[in-house]
XYZ file of N, CA and C in Angstrom:
435
model
N 98.691 50.747 90.480
C 99.126 49.110 91.782
C 99.932 48.229 90.809
N 101.041 48.207 91.487
C 102.210 47.394 91.022
C 101.753 45.686 90.309
N 102.263 45.444 89.556
C 102.014 43.780 88.918
C 103.605 43.320 89.265
N 103.357 42.107 90.205
C 104.498 40.985 90.400
C 104.468 39.601 89.121
N 105.668 39.286 89.493
C 105.828 38.315 88.508
C 105.750 36.849 89.749
N 105.515 35.715 89.290
C 106.011 34.511 89.748
C 106.434 33.428 89.318
N 107.240 33.146 89.627
C 108.196 31.722 88.794
C 108.506 30.769 90.461
N 108.798 29.748 89.635
C 109.416 28.530 90.527
C 110.537 28.484 90.583
N 111.218 28.235 91.382
C 112.902 28.353 92.232
C 112.932 26.893 92.116
N 113.195 26.580 90.523
C 114.143 25.196 90.160
C 115.424 25.081 90.852
N 115.813 23.830 91.522
C 117.009 23.536 92.340
C 117.113 24.225 93.613
N 116.351 24.853 94.065
C 116.851 25.354 95.389
C 115.717 24.495 96.595
N 116.908 24.179 97.266
C 116.330 23.465 98.363
C 116.009 24.707 99.286
N 116.000 25.995 99.727
C 115.327 26.740 100.464
C 115.547 27.997 100.207
N 115.019 29.250 100.871
C 115.468 30.576 100.751
C 117.298 30.726 100.803
N 117.943 29.747 102.044
C 118.943 30.549 102.066
C 119.841 30.080 100.829
N 119.511 28.677 100.020
C 119.938 27.984 99.048
C 119.934 29.186 97.900
N 118.605 29.753 97.166
C 119.036 30.674 96.622
C 119.432 31.857 96.807
N 119.607 32.764 98.188
C 120.536 33.340 98.423
C 122.279 33.120 98.338
N 122.559 31.858 98.486
C 123.882 31.305 98.401
C 124.134 31.410 96.652
N 123.107 31.034 96.522
C 123.180 30.825 94.928
C 123.579 32.376 94.159
N 122.524 33.620 94.674
C 122.538 34.693 94.028
C 124.119 35.483 94.453
N 124.689 35.105 95.795
C 125.732 35.643 96.333
C 126.773 34.962 94.959
N 126.548 33.855 94.867
C 127.716 33.310 93.642
C 127.934 33.863 92.500
N 126.549 34.042 91.818
C 126.332 34.317 90.381
C 126.958 36.010 90.424
N 126.838 36.801 91.629
C 127.335 37.967 91.762
C 128.674 38.283 91.681
N 129.155 37.392 92.337
C 130.816 37.008 92.504
C 131.569 36.572 91.385
N 130.767 35.981 90.537
C 131.170 35.178 89.300
C 131.074 36.484 88.251
N 129.702 37.261 88.128
C 130.004 38.725 87.114
C 131.124 39.448 87.348
N 131.065 39.659 89.111
C 132.167 41.049 89.281
C 133.416 40.157 88.855
N 133.961 38.750 89.137
C 135.070 38.367 88.827
C 135.611 38.712 87.034
N 134.503 38.592 86.440
C 134.217 38.164 85.046
C 134.568 39.749 84.122
N 134.292 40.747 85.422
C 134.726 42.058 84.761
C 133.239 42.728 84.690
N 132.100 42.183 84.832
C 130.687 42.668 84.412
C 129.997 43.318 85.739
N 129.149 44.178 85.187
C 128.410 44.860 86.288
C 127.849 43.674 87.164
N 127.895 44.059 88.668
C 127.311 42.931 89.652
C 125.810 42.989 89.525
N 125.049 42.827 88.454
C 123.640 42.679 88.560
C 123.297 41.638 88.676
N 122.330 40.890 89.364
C 121.655 39.842 89.223
C 120.678 39.470 88.369
N 120.877 38.659 87.363
C 120.027 38.814 86.246
C 119.359 37.311 86.238
N 117.808 37.126 85.832
C 117.305 36.011 85.819
C 116.992 35.638 84.426
N 117.240 35.095 83.287
C 116.854 34.844 82.108
C 115.690 33.669 81.847
N 114.740 34.356 81.281
C 113.992 33.457 81.079
C 113.361 33.525 79.306
N 112.683 32.776 78.537
C 112.388 32.751 76.941
C 111.263 33.717 77.011
N 110.237 34.110 77.757
C 109.326 35.263 77.208
C 109.145 36.182 78.024
N 109.018 37.506 77.553
C 108.995 38.517 77.837
C 107.683 38.853 78.588
N 107.284 39.313 79.506
C 106.601 40.143 80.068
C 106.258 41.480 78.867
N 104.758 41.407 78.638
C 104.125 42.591 77.819
C 103.575 43.724 78.570
N 103.989 43.505 79.740
C 102.998 44.482 81.111
C 104.070 45.219 81.455
N 105.394 45.438 81.078
C 106.464 46.054 81.564
C 106.463 46.876 82.454
N 105.428 48.250 81.919
C 104.952 49.515 82.602
C 104.499 49.142 84.195
N 104.073 48.468 84.080
C 103.207 48.111 85.665
C 104.649 46.977 86.298
N 105.549 47.012 85.568
C 106.409 45.827 86.930
C 107.584 46.496 87.093
N 108.343 47.465 85.941
C 109.473 47.875 86.364
C 109.715 48.838 87.290
N 110.106 48.392 88.440
C 110.420 49.607 89.907
C 109.275 49.492 90.409
N 108.517 48.662 90.434
C 107.365 48.825 91.341
C 107.099 47.294 91.803
N 107.142 46.172 90.814
C 106.703 44.775 91.217
C 107.926 44.283 91.600
N 107.638 42.936 92.514
C 108.978 41.879 92.302
C 108.520 40.653 91.615
N 109.547 39.880 92.023
C 109.199 38.290 91.698
C 109.265 37.878 92.534
N 108.575 36.579 92.872
C 107.649 35.854 93.674
C 108.347 34.479 93.434
N 108.989 34.219 94.279
C 109.689 32.617 94.169
C 109.123 31.521 94.943
N 108.469 30.259 94.176
C 107.477 29.582 94.677
C 108.827 27.914 95.001
N 109.035 27.859 96.426
C 110.346 26.852 96.348
C 109.253 25.807 97.160
N 109.991 24.408 96.860
C 109.213 23.189 97.507
C 107.654 23.546 97.645
N 107.153 24.172 96.215
C 105.905 23.684 96.375
C 105.264 25.295 97.357
N 105.766 26.438 97.672
C 105.079 27.453 98.473
C 105.832 28.550 98.351
N 105.063 29.452 98.071
C 105.498 31.190 97.852
C 106.209 31.604 98.939
N 107.857 31.789 98.982
C 108.493 32.029 100.345
C 109.361 33.332 100.724
N 109.558 33.975 99.105
C 110.366 34.966 99.210
C 109.945 35.902 98.107
N 110.681 36.785 97.908
C 110.237 37.740 96.443
C 111.803 38.977 96.547
N 112.034 38.926 95.486
C 112.965 40.096 94.970
C 112.336 41.005 94.087
N 112.340 42.463 94.154
C 112.293 43.429 93.611
C 112.660 43.476 91.907
N 111.980 43.977 91.265
C 111.896 44.014 89.632
C 112.901 44.863 89.032
N 113.995 45.153 88.889
C 114.662 46.598 88.493
C 114.486 47.057 87.109
N 114.655 45.682 86.493
C 114.609 46.110 84.576
C 114.250 44.630 84.613
N 113.585 45.061 82.943
C 113.326 43.937 82.229
C 113.791 44.132 80.372
N 115.082 43.492 80.295
C 115.452 43.585 79.248
C 115.420 42.172 78.055
N 114.515 42.691 76.886
C 114.658 41.447 75.878
C 115.863 41.226 75.091
N 116.112 40.423 75.097
C 117.540 40.086 74.063
C 117.341 38.707 73.133
N 118.485 38.796 71.995
C 118.672 37.783 71.119
C 119.518 37.256 71.559
N 119.638 35.564 71.671
C 120.558 35.012 72.119
C 121.374 34.664 71.180
N 122.650 33.898 71.555
C 123.581 33.660 70.493
C 123.265 32.546 69.323
N 122.234 31.726 69.320
C 121.563 30.843 68.533
C 119.679 31.702 67.603
N 120.022 32.677 68.345
C 118.633 33.512 67.237
C 117.569 33.445 68.025
N 117.596 32.910 69.540
C 116.220 32.784 70.053
C 116.117 33.858 70.756
N 114.701 34.264 70.598
C 114.480 35.366 71.684
C 114.305 35.301 73.117
N 115.007 36.072 74.204
C 114.725 35.922 75.766
C 114.580 37.088 76.200
N 114.857 37.141 77.689
C 114.696 38.144 78.221
C 115.650 38.086 79.566
N 116.005 39.126 79.940
C 116.787 39.240 81.551
C 115.947 40.166 82.362
N 115.273 39.265 83.407
C 114.844 40.166 84.187
C 115.875 40.401 85.358
N 116.172 41.774 85.700
C 116.818 42.119 86.429
C 116.165 42.652 88.022
N 116.892 41.897 88.708
C 116.415 41.660 90.272
C 117.166 42.545 91.466
N 116.513 42.999 92.426
C 117.357 43.377 93.498
C 118.037 42.226 94.030
N 119.333 42.020 94.647
C 119.808 41.278 94.880
C 119.290 40.400 96.188
N 118.909 41.623 96.909
C 118.119 41.220 98.608
C 116.901 40.884 98.221
N 116.421 39.367 98.825
C 115.705 38.500 99.057
C 114.902 39.306 100.460
N 113.869 39.195 100.125
C 112.520 39.507 101.176
C 111.710 38.174 101.339
N 111.893 37.813 102.771
C 110.725 36.721 102.958
C 109.098 37.212 103.023
N 108.408 36.109 102.651
C 106.813 36.478 102.547
C 106.758 35.614 103.376
N 105.085 35.378 103.629
C 104.536 34.677 104.649
C 104.343 33.283 103.330
N 104.281 32.187 103.771
C 104.209 31.068 103.211
C 103.189 30.924 102.440
N 103.095 30.539 100.982
C 101.793 30.396 100.759
C 101.863 29.316 99.699
N 100.855 28.266 99.699
C 100.844 26.775 98.715
C 100.839 27.528 97.304
N 101.283 26.756 96.422
C 101.107 27.205 94.961
C 101.500 25.568 94.374
N 100.961 25.485 93.340
C 101.078 24.184 92.356
C 102.087 24.470 91.782
N 102.284 23.489 90.991
C 103.540 23.914 89.692
C 103.158 24.073 88.917
N 104.014 24.706 87.790
C 103.408 25.827 86.401
C 104.551 25.997 85.921
N 104.587 26.291 84.622
C 105.644 26.512 84.034
C 105.949 27.431 83.938
N 107.041 27.771 83.521
C 107.457 29.500 83.226
C 107.265 30.346 84.093
N 106.806 31.621 83.749
C 106.584 32.786 84.840
C 104.881 33.004 84.465
N 104.566 33.366 85.674
C 102.994 34.095 85.562
C 103.101 35.441 86.079
N 101.887 36.003 86.082
C 101.527 37.553 86.512
C 101.160 37.246 87.918
N 101.148 38.123 88.513
C 100.638 37.923 89.840
C 99.907 39.205 90.876
N 99.274 39.521 90.734
C 98.268 40.605 91.224
C 98.856 40.878 92.459
N 98.871 42.583 93.057
C 99.609 42.707 94.332
C 98.426 41.868 95.407
N 97.513 42.290 95.389
C 96.366 41.851 96.233
C 96.080 40.124 96.378
N 96.845 39.082 94.941
C 97.153 38.040 95.762
C 98.452 37.415 95.925
N 99.453 38.211 95.912
C 100.484 37.911 96.602
C 100.585 37.878 98.581
N 101.056 37.118 98.793
C 101.554 37.162 100.237
C 102.243 38.484 100.740
N 102.041 38.740 101.837
C 102.498 40.047 102.687
C 103.953 39.551 103.247
N 104.500 40.775 102.929
C 106.386 40.025 103.802
C 105.843 39.410 105.209
N 107.499 39.239 105.578
C 107.228 38.845 106.640
C 107.677 39.844 107.570
N 107.108 40.633 108.687
C 107.201 41.975 109.457
C 108.645 42.233 109.810
N 109.078 41.234 110.237
C 110.402 41.598 111.092
C 110.289 42.501 112.225
N 109.227 42.714 112.611
C 108.713 43.532 113.671
C 108.684 43.028 115.078
N 109.462 42.216 115.107
C 110.473 41.622 116.601
C 109.630 40.271 117.094
N 108.580 40.006 116.324
C 107.527 38.670 116.441
C 108.595 37.468 116.208
N 109.709 37.711 115.435
C 110.770 36.568 115.612
C 110.375 35.381 115.016
N 109.145 35.588 114.055
C 108.850 34.882 112.796
C 110.024 34.475 111.614
N 110.577 35.708 111.232
C 111.548 35.366 110.146
C 112.747 34.543 110.644
N 113.146 34.317 111.965
C 113.933 33.867 112.076
C 113.753 32.049 112.375
N 112.851 32.093 112.164
C 112.547 30.639 112.239
C 112.878 29.631 110.888
N 113.298 28.404 111.234
C 113.915 27.728 109.936
C 112.305 27.498 108.733
N 112.477 27.399 107.862
C 111.651 27.563 106.653
C 110.635 26.837 106.861
N 111.161 25.487 106.827
C 110.056 24.496 107.445
C 109.100 24.496 108.332
N 109.762 24.922 109.522
C 108.882 25.279 110.913
C 107.682 26.387 110.049
N 108.460 27.719 109.880
C 107.112 28.537 109.266
C 106.052 27.687 108.432
N 106.367 27.389 107.670
C 105.610 26.455 106.945
C 104.756 25.667 107.551
N 105.261 24.949 108.139
C 104.543 23.568 108.930
C 103.473 24.665 109.909
N 103.914 25.875 110.781
C 103.117 26.602 111.273
C 101.973 27.603 110.483
N 102.350 27.748 109.409
C 101.351 28.196 108.735
C 100.379 27.628 107.942
N 100.404 26.062 107.736
C 99.637 25.513 107.377
C 98.402 24.751 108.823
N 99.461 24.793 109.663
C 98.294 24.508 110.792
C 97.732 26.093 111.607
N 97.657 27.036 110.585
C 96.683 28.482 110.901
C 97.438 28.928 112.287
N 99.040 28.964 112.664
C 99.239 29.233 113.755
C 99.686 30.864 113.626
N 100.476 31.208 112.188
C 100.791 32.281 111.926
C 100.208 32.850 110.627
């Protein structure tokens, strides 16, 4: 069974803001002649990498709610120029919308078991994924979706 990570998406106003940031960073790397990878740098290195890489996702908490995820492609520990151990979490740039789920603030990342992760929005013709995030969140809080 896959193991996931969950992290606060600090500074993003919504999923579209996250997507724009990813596009910007990929364009920046490409312009610098680097591989077009989406990297998220964090201080702590997950210990359970075998359960995560290629199987798990990074679930993003935006505005107090889990709203989307990105598949984790790789985890690369490194030491920065100041000698501090860090970690690049390599993410698939495609952002998958999930059912909105409230989450209290926390620091860093946490493990998230698959059974505790919100399901992806289906895209099965019900149109939920096309609703604005605020409306989806409100409808979820009311128990309507």
